[in-house]
Structure formats: C-alpha cells, structure tokens
PDB file of C-alpha atoms in Angstrom:
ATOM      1  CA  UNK R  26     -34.284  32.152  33.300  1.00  0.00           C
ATOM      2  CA  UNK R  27     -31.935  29.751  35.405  1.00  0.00           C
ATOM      3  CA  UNK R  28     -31.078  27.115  33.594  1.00  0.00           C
ATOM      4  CA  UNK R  29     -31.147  23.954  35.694  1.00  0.00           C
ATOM      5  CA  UNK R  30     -28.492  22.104  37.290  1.00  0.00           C
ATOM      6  CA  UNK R  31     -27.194  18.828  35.997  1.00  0.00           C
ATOM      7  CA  UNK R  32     -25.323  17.973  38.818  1.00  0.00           C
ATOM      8  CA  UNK R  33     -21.860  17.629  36.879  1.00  0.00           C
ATOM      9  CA  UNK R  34     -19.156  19.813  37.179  1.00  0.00           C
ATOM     10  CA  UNK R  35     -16.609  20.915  34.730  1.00  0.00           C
ATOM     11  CA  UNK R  36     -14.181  18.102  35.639  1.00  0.00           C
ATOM     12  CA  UNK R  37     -16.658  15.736  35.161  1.00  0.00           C
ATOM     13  CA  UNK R  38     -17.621  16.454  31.696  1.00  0.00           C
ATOM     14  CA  UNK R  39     -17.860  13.236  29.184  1.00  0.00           C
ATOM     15  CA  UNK R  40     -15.353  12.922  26.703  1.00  0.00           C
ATOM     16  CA  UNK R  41     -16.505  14.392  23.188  1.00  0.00           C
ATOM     17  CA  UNK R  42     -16.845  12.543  20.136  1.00  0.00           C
ATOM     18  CA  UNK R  43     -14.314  14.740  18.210  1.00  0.00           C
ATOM     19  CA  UNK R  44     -11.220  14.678  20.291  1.00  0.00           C
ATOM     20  CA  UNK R  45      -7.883  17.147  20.406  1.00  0.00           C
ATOM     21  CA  UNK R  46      -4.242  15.578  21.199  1.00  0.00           C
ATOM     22  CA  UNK R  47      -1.063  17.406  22.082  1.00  0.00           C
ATOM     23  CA  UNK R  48       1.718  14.590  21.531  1.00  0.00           C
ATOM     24  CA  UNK R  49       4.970  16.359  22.265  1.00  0.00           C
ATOM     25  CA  UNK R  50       3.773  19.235  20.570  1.00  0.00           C
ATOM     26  CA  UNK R  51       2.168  17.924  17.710  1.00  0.00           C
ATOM     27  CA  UNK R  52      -1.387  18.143  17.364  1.00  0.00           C
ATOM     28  CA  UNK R  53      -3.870  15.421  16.468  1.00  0.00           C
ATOM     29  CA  UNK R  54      -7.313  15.739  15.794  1.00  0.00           C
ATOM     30  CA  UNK R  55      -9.458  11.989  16.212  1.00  0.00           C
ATOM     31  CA  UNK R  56     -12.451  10.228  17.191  1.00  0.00           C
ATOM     32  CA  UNK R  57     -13.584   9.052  20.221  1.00  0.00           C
ATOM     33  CA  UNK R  58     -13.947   5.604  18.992  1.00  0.00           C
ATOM     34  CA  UNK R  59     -10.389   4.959  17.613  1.00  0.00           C
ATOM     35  CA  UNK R  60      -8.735   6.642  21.049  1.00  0.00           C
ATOM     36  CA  UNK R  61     -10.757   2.931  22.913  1.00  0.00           C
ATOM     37  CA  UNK R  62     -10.330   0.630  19.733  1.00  0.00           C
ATOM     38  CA  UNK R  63      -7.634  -1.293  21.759  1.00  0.00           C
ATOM     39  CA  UNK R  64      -9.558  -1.369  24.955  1.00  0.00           C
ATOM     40  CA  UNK R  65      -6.869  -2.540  27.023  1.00  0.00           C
ATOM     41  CA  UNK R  66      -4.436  -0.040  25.643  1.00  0.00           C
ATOM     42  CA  UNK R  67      -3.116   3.012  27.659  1.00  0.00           C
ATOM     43  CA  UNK R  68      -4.951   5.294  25.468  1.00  0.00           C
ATOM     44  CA  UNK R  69      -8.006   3.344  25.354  1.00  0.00           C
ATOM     45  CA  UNK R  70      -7.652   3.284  29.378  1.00  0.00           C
ATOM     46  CA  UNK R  71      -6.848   6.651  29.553  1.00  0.00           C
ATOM     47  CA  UNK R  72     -10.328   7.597  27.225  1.00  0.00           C
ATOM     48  CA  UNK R  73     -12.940   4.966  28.614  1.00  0.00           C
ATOM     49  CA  UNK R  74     -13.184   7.045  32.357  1.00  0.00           C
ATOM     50  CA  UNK R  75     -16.077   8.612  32.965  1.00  0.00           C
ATOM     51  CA  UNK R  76     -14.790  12.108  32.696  1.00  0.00           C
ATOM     52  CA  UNK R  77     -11.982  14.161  31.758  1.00  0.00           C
ATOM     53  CA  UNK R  78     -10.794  14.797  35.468  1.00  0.00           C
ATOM     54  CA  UNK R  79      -7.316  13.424  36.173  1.00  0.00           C
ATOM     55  CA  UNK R  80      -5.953  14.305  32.332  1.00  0.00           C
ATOM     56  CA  UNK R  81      -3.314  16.632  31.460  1.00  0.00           C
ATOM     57  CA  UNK R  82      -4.030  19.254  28.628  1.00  0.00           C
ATOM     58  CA  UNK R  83      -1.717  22.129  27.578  1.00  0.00           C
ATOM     59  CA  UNK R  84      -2.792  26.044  27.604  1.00  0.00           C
ATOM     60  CA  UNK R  85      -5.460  25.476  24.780  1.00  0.00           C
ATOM     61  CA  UNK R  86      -7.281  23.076  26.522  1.00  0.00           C
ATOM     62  CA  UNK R  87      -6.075  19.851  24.002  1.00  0.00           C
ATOM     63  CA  UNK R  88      -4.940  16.264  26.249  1.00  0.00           C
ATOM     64  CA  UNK R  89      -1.483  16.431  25.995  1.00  0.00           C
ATOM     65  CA  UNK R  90       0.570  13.575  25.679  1.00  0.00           C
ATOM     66  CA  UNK R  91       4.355  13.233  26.887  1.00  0.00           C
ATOM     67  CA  UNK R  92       6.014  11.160  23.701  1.00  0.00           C
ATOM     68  CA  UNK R  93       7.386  11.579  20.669  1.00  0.00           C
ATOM     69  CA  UNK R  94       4.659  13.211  18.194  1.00  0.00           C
ATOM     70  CA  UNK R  95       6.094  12.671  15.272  1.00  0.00           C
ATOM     71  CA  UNK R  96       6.162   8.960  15.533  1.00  0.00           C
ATOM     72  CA  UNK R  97       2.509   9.142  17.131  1.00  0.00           C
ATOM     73  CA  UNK R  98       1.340   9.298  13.298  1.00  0.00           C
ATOM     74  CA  UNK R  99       2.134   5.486  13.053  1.00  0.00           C
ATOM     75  CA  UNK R 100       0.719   4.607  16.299  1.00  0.00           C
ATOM     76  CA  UNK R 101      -2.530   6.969  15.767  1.00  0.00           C
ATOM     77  CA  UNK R 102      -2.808   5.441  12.476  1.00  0.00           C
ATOM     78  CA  UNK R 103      -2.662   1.673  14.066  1.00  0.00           C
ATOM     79  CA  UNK R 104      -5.821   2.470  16.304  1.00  0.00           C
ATOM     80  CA  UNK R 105      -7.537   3.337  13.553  1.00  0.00           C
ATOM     81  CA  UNK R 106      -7.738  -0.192  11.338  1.00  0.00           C
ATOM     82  CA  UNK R 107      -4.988  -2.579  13.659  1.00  0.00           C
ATOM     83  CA  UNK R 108      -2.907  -2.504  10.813  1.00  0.00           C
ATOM     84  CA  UNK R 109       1.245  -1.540  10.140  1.00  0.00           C
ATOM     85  CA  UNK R 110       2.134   0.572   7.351  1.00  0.00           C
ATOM     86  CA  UNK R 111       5.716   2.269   7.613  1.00  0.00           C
ATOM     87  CA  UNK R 112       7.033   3.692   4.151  1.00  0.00           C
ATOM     88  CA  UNK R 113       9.677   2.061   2.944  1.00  0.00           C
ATOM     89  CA  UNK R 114      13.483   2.349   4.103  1.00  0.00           C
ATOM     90  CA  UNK R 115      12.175   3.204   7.616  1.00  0.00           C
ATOM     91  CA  UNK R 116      15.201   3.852  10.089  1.00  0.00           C
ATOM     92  CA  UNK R 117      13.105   4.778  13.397  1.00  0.00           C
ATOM     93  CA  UNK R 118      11.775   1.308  14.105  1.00  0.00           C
ATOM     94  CA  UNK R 119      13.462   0.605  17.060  1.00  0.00           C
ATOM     95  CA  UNK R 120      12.323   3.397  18.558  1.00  0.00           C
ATOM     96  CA  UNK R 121       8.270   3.076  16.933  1.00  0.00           C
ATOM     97  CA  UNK R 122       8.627  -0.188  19.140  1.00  0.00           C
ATOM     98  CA  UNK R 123       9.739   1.609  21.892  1.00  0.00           C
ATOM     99  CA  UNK R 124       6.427   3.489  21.805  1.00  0.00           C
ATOM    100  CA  UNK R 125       4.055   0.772  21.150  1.00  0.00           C
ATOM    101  CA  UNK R 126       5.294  -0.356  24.251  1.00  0.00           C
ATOM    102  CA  UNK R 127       4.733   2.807  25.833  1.00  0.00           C
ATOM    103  CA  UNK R 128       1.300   2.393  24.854  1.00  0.00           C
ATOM    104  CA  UNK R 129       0.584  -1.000  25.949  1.00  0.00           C
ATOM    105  CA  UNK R 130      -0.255  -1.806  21.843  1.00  0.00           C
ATOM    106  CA  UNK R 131       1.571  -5.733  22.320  1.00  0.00           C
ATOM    107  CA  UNK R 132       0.164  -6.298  18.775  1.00  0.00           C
ATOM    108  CA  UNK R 133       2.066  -3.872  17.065  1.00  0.00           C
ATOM    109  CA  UNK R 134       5.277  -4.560  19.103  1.00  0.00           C
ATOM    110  CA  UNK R 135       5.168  -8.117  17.425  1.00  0.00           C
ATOM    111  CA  UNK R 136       4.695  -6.478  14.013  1.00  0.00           C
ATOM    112  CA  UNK R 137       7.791  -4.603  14.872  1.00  0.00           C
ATOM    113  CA  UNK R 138       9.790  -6.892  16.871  1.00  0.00           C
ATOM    114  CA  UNK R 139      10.628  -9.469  14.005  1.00  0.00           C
ATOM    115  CA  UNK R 140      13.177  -7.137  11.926  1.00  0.00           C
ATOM    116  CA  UNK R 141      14.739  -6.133  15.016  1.00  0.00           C
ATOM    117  CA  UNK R 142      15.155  -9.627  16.533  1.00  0.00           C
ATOM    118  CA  UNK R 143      16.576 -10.486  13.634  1.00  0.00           C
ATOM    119  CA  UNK R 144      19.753  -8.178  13.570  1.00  0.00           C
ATOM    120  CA  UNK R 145      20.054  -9.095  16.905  1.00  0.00           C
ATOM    121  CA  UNK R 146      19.938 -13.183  16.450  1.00  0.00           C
ATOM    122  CA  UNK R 147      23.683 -13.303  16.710  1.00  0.00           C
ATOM    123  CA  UNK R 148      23.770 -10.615  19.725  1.00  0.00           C
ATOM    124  CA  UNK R 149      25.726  -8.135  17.202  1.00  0.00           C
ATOM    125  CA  UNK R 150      23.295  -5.629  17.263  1.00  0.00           C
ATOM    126  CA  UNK R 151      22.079  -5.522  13.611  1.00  0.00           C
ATOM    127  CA  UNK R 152      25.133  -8.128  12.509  1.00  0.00           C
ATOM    128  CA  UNK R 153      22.864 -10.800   9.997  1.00  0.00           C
ATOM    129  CA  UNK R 154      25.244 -12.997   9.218  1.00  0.00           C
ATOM    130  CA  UNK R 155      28.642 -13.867   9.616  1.00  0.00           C
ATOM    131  CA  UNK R 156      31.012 -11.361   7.347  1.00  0.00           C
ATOM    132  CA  UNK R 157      33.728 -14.480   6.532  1.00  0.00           C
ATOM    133  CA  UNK R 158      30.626 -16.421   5.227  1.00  0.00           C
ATOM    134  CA  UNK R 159      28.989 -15.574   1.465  1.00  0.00           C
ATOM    135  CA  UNK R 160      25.178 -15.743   1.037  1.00  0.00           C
ATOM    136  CA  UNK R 161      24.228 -18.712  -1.597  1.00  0.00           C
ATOM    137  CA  UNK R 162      23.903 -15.784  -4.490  1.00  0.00           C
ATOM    138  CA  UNK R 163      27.086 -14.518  -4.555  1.00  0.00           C
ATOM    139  CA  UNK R 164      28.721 -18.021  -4.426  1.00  0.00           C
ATOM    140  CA  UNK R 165      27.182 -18.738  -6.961  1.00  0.00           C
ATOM    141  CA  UNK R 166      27.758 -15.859  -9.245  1.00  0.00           C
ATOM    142  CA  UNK R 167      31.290 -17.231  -8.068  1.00  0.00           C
ATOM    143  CA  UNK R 168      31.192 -20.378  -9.287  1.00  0.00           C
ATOM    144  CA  UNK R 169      30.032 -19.291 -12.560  1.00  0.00           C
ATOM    145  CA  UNK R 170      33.328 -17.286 -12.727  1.00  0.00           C
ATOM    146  CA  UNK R 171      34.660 -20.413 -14.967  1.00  0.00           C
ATOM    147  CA  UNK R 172      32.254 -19.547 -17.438  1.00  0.00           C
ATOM    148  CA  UNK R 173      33.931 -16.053 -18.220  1.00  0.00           C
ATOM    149  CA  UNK R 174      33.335 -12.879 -16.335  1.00  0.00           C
ATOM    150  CA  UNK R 175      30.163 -12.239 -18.952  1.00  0.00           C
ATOM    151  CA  UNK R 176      28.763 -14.964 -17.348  1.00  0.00           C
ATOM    152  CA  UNK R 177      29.312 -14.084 -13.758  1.00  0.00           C
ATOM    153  CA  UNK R 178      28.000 -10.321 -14.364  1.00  0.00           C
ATOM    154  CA  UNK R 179      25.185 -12.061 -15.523  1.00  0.00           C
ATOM    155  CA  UNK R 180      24.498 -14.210 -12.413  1.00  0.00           C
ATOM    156  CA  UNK R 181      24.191 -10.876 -10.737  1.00  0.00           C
ATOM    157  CA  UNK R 182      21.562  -9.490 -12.386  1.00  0.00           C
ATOM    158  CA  UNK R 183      19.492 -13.264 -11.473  1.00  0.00           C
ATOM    159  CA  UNK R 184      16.209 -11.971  -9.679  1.00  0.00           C
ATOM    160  CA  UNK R 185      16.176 -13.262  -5.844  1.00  0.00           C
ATOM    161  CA  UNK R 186      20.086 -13.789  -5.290  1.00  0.00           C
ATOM    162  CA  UNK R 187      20.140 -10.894  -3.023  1.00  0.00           C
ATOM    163  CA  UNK R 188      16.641 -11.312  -1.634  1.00  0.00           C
ATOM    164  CA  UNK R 189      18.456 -11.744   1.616  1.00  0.00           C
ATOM    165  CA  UNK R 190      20.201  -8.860   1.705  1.00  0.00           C
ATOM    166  CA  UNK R 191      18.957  -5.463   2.440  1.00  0.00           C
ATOM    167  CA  UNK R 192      19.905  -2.573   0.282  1.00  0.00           C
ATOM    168  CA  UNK R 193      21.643   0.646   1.586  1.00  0.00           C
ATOM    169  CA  UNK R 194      24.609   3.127   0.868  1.00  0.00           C
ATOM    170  CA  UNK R 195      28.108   2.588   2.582  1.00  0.00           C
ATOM    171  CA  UNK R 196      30.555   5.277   2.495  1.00  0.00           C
ATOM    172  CA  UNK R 197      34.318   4.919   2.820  1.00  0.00           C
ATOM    173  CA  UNK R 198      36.637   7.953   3.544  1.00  0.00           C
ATOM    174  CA  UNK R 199      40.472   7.490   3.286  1.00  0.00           C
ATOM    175  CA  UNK R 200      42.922  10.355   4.236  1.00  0.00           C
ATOM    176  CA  UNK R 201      46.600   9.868   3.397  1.00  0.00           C
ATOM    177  CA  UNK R 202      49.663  12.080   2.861  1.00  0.00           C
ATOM    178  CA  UNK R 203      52.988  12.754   1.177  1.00  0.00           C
ATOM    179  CA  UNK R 204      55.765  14.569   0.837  1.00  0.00           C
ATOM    180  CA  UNK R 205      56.890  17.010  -2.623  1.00  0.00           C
ATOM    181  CA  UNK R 206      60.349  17.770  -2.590  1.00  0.00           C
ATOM    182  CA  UNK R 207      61.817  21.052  -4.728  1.00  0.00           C
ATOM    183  CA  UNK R 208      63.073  17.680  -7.213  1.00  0.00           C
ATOM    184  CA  UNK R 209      59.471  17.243  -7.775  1.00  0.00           C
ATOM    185  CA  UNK R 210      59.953  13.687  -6.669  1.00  0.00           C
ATOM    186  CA  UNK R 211      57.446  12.121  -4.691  1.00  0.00           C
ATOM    187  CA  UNK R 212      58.344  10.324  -1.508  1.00  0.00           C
ATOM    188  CA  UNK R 213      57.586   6.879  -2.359  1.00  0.00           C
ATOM    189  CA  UNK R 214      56.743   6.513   1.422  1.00  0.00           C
ATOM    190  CA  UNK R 215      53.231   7.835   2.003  1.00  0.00           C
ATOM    191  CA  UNK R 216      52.511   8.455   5.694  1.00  0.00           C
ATOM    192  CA  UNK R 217      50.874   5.775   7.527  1.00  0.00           C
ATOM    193  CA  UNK R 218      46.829   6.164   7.392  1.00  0.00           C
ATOM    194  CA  UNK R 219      45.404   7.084  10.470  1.00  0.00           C
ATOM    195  CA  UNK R 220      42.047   5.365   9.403  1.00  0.00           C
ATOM    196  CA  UNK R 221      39.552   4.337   7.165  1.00  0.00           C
ATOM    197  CA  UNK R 222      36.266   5.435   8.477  1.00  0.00           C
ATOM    198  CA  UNK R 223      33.352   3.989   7.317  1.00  0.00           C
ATOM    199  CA  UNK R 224      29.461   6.147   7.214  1.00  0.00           C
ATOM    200  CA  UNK R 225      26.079   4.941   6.560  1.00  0.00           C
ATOM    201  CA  UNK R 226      23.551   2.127   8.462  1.00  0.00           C
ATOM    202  CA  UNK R 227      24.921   0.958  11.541  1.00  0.00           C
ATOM    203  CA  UNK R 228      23.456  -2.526  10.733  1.00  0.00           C
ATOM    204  CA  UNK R 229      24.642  -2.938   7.106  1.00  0.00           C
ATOM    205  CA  UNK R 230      28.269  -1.891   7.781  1.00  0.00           C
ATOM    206  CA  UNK R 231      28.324  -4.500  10.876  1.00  0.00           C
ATOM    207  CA  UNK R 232      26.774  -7.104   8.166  1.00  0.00           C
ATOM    208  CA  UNK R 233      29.207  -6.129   5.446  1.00  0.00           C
ATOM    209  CA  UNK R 234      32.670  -5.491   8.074  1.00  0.00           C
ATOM    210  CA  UNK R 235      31.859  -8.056  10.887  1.00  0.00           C
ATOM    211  CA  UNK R 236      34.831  -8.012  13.097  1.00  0.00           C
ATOM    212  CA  UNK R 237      36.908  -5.753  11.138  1.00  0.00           C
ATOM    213  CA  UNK R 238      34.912  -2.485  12.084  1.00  0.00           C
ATOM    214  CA  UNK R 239      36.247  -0.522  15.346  1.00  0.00           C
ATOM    215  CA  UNK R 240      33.110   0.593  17.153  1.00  0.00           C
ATOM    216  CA  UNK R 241      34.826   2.063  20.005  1.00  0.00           C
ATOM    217  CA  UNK R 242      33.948   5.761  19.017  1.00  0.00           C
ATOM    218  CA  UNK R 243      29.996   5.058  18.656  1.00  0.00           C
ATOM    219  CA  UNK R 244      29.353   2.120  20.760  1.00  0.00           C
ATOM    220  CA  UNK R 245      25.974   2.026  21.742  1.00  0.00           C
ATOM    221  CA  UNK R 246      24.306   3.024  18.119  1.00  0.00           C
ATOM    222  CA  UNK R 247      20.964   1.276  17.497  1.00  0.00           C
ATOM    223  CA  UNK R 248      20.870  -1.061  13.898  1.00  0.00           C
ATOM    224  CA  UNK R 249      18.434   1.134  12.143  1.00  0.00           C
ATOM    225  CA  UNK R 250      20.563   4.730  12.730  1.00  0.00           C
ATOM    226  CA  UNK R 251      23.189   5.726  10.611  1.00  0.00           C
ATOM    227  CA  UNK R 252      26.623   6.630  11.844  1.00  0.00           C
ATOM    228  CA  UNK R 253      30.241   8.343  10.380  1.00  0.00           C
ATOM    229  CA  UNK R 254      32.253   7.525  13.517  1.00  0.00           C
ATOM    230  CA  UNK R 255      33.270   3.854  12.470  1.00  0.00           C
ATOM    231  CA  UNK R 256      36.049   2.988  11.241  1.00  0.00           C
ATOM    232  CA  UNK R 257      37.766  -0.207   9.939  1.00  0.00           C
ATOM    233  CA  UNK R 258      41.085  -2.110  11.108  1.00  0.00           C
ATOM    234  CA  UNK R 259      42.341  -2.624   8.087  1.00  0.00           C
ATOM    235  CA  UNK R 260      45.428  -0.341   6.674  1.00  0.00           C
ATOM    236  CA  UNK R 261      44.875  -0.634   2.755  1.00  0.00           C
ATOM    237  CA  UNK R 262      41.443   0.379   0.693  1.00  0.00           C
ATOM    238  CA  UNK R 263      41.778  -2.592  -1.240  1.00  0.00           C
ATOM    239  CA  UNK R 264      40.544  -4.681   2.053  1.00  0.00           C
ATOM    240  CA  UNK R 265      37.575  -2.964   2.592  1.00  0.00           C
ATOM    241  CA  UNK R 266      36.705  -2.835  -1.451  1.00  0.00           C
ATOM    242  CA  UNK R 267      37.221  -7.073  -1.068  1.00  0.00           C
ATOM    243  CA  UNK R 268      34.353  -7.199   1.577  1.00  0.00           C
ATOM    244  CA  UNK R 269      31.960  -4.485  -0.320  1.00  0.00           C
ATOM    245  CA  UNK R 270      32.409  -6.011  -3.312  1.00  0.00           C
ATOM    246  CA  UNK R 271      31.581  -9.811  -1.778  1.00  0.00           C
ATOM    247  CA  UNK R 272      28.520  -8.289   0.317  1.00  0.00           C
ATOM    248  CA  UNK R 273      27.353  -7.263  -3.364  1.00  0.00           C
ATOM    249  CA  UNK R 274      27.997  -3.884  -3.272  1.00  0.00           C
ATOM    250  CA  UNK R 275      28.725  -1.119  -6.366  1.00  0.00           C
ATOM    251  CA  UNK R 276      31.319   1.664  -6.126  1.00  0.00           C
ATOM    252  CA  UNK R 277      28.212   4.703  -7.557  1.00  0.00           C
ATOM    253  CA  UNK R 278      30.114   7.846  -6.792  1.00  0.00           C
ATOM    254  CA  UNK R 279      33.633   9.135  -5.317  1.00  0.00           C
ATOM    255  CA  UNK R 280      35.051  12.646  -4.484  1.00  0.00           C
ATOM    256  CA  UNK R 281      37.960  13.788  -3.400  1.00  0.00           C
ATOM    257  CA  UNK R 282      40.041  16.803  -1.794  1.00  0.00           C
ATOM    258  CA  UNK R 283      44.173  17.719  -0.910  1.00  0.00           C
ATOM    259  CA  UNK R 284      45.304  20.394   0.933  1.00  0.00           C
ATOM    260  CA  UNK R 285      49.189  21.476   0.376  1.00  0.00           C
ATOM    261  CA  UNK R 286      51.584  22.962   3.342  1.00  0.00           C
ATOM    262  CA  UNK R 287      55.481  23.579   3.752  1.00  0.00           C
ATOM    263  CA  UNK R 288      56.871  21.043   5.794  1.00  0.00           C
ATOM    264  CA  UNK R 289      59.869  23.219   6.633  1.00  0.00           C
ATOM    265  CA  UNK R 290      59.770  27.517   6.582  1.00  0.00           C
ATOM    266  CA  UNK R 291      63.599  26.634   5.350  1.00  0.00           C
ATOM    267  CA  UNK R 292      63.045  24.154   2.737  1.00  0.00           C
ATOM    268  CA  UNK R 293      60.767  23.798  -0.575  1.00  0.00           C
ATOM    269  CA  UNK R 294      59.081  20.629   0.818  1.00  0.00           C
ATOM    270  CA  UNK R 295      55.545  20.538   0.899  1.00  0.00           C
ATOM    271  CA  UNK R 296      52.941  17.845   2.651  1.00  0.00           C
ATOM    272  CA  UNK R 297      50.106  17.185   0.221  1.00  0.00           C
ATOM    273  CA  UNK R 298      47.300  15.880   2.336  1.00  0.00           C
ATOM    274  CA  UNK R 299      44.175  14.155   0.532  1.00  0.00           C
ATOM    275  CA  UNK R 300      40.873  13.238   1.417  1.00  0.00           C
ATOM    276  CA  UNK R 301      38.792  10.769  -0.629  1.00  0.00           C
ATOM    277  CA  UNK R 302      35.204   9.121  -0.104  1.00  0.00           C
ATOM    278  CA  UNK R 303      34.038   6.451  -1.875  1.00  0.00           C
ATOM    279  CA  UNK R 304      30.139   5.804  -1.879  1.00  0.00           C
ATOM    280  CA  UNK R 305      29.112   2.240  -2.359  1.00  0.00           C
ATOM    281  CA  UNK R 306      25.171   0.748  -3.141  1.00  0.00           C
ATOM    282  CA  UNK R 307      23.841  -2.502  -2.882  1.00  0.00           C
ATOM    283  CA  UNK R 308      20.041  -2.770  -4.220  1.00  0.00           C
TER     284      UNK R 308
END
C-alpha cells in the first residue's frame, strides 16, 4: 500500500526535538528548546524557521556550525539556564566574548565585558593600575615596617590586602657571561646582558612592569594570553625583583644552566655562558 502524501518534502522537514551540532568539529547533542531560549539570538533565529532548508550540515547529516567548538561548551551551556559559569583562572575570555557576539547573546557579552573593560580602563591593554603607584595593602604592610620586619610579614598575611590584585606566576630569565682565564681568575667584567625577558600573563606583567616592559616583540597580545617574548628595560635583576616584590609577589622556584666554550683555539680562555629563570607567585 501507498502511503499518502503529506505534501512536504525533505527540505521542508520540522526541526526535531533532539537536535545534532557540528561546531568546528565538535559535536553537540541538545534540545530543541534551549537552541530558541534566546529568541532573538542567531541560534534561536537560525532554529525557529519552519524547516531545515537553508542550513548547513556536514557528511553525517549534523547542522554544522563555523566557530570555535571548544568554547561553544560555555555558550551551549548559557542557553540552557542564562547563566555564566567559567572555571576559575580562565584565560580565553576575550575571545568567549568574541563569540557571544557572534551569536547575538548581548547578555552574556555584559557578563563578560566587565573584566575586560577593566584592564583596558587606562587603554594599556590589561595595565590595572599605575606600576609607580602601591595598592593601599602593601603601603601599609610598609608603614608597619617601623614595627620590625615580624610585624610587616605579618601585615601580609592580613585577609583582603590583596583583594585587588589578581594572582598569577611571572617568570624572569637572565642570561649573562664571563670570561675564565688559565689563572683561574674571573674577569670581574661580565658581558653586558642582552635582556631580561619576562614570561607569564600578558596583563599581570603590564600591571606589575608598567612602562618598563619592551613589548615590541609581541605587540598585539590580548590581556588574558600568556607570553615569553617580553622583556624589561632594565640592565640589573635587582630592578625587576624591586617591582615583583612591591606588586606582592614571592620568588617559589629558580633553575639555572651554563654552557662553557674557548674563546681563543690559541689560548686557555673559556666563555662561561649562564642561563637562569626565576619563577615568581602572587596569590
């Protein structure tokens, strides 16, 4: 027996209440009703038609989606109950904003936008505050320097004096050099250091560095990623120690390397060469 015609073709088939997305290759599986939860949405545009015809799907017949599909989780999970939940330490907000855009979510922009306007307040992209200024915790922890240093480690322990500061590793790698003669006498003229380079979150080592830190080989690095290509205008460790240590910041680890050559095939000099990184922590 025939079965009857409905009149609809295959194009024109109503969306199902169990729906497949490809997202740049990762694969979703949702409801219906949290695709049009945000009605005015590009998803929620894309899903309220009255058929499938017009979508793109991939070779398994899922809608695929052109965007990021790892970050799709957080925008996915937004739909679902209009609320932000990022784990903690989170360094791809920037870009989570850049997809809520995308997806016409304006809510969730604004839950994102705040943090980011911030590091941007002083158009420094990701500098808080100025680095020649001290928060209110640390000069006070100053002040109670009078009272003996006991006193002043103490201050530093106070719940709240760093609420304003955000915690984060900050490595700094120093190379230098010198000269071992067949005296065994050391040249008491080290080479000049090329530079200090400076690693970790492009935001906290503007905060910490301000004007001190040369940009020039990774200009256009967002706050929230992390970068090894800075490094610092100063020519003595003890300068960039000065600002770690007033930014609040703990020396936690440090490692080091030298390498030995002949400086001449003729003579018994040799050119020690060292490497050393220091790894720094504020909580």
């Amino acid at each position: 027996m025939a079965l009857p015609d409905s009149g609809i073709s295959a194009e024109e088939v109503p969306f199902p209440e169990i729906i497949e997305l490809n997202v740049g290759g990762q694969v979703y599986i949702t409801r219906y009703s949290t695709l049009t939860s945000v009605p005015d949405s590009l998803l929620g545009e894309m899903f309220s038609r009255k058929s499938t015809k017009g979508l793109a799907r991939d070779t398994k017949g899922r809608f695929f989606v052109d965007r990021d599909g790892f970050l799709f989780r957080y925008i996915l999970d937004y739909m679902r109950d209009q609320q932000l939940v990022l784990p903690d330490h989170f360094p791809e907000r920037g870009r989570l904003q850049r997809e809520a855009e995308f997806f016409n979510l304006p809510e969730l922009v604004k839950l994102l936008a705040p943090k980011i306007s911030k590091q941007n307040s002083l158009g420094d992209d990701g500098c808080q505050s100025d680095p020649e200024d001290s928060s209110p915790g640390i000069d006070t922890a100053r002040n109670l320097g009078s009272y003996g240093a006991a006193s002043a480690a103490c201050a530093s322990l106070v719940p709240g004096s760093m609420d304003n500061k955000r915690s984060g590793f900050i490595t700094i790698g120093y190379r230098g050099s010198y000269t071992l003669g067949r005296d065994s006498h050391t040249d008491a003229k080290f080479r000049r250091v090329a530079r200090i380079m400076v690693c970790g979150k492009t935001s906290l080592a503007k905060e910490v560095f301000g004007e001190t830190l040369n940009e020039s080989r990774d200009p256009d690095r967002p706050p929230e990623r992390y970068t090894s290509r800075y490094y610092l205008k100063f020519t003595f460790l003890e300068q960039a120690f000065d600002k770690l240590a007033d930014a609040g910041f703990h020396m936690v680890a440090c490692n080091s390397t030298g390498t030995c050559a002949f400086a001449h095939e003729q003579t018994d000099d040799k050119i020690w060469t060292s490497y050393t990184e220091y790894v720094f922590y504020r909580e």
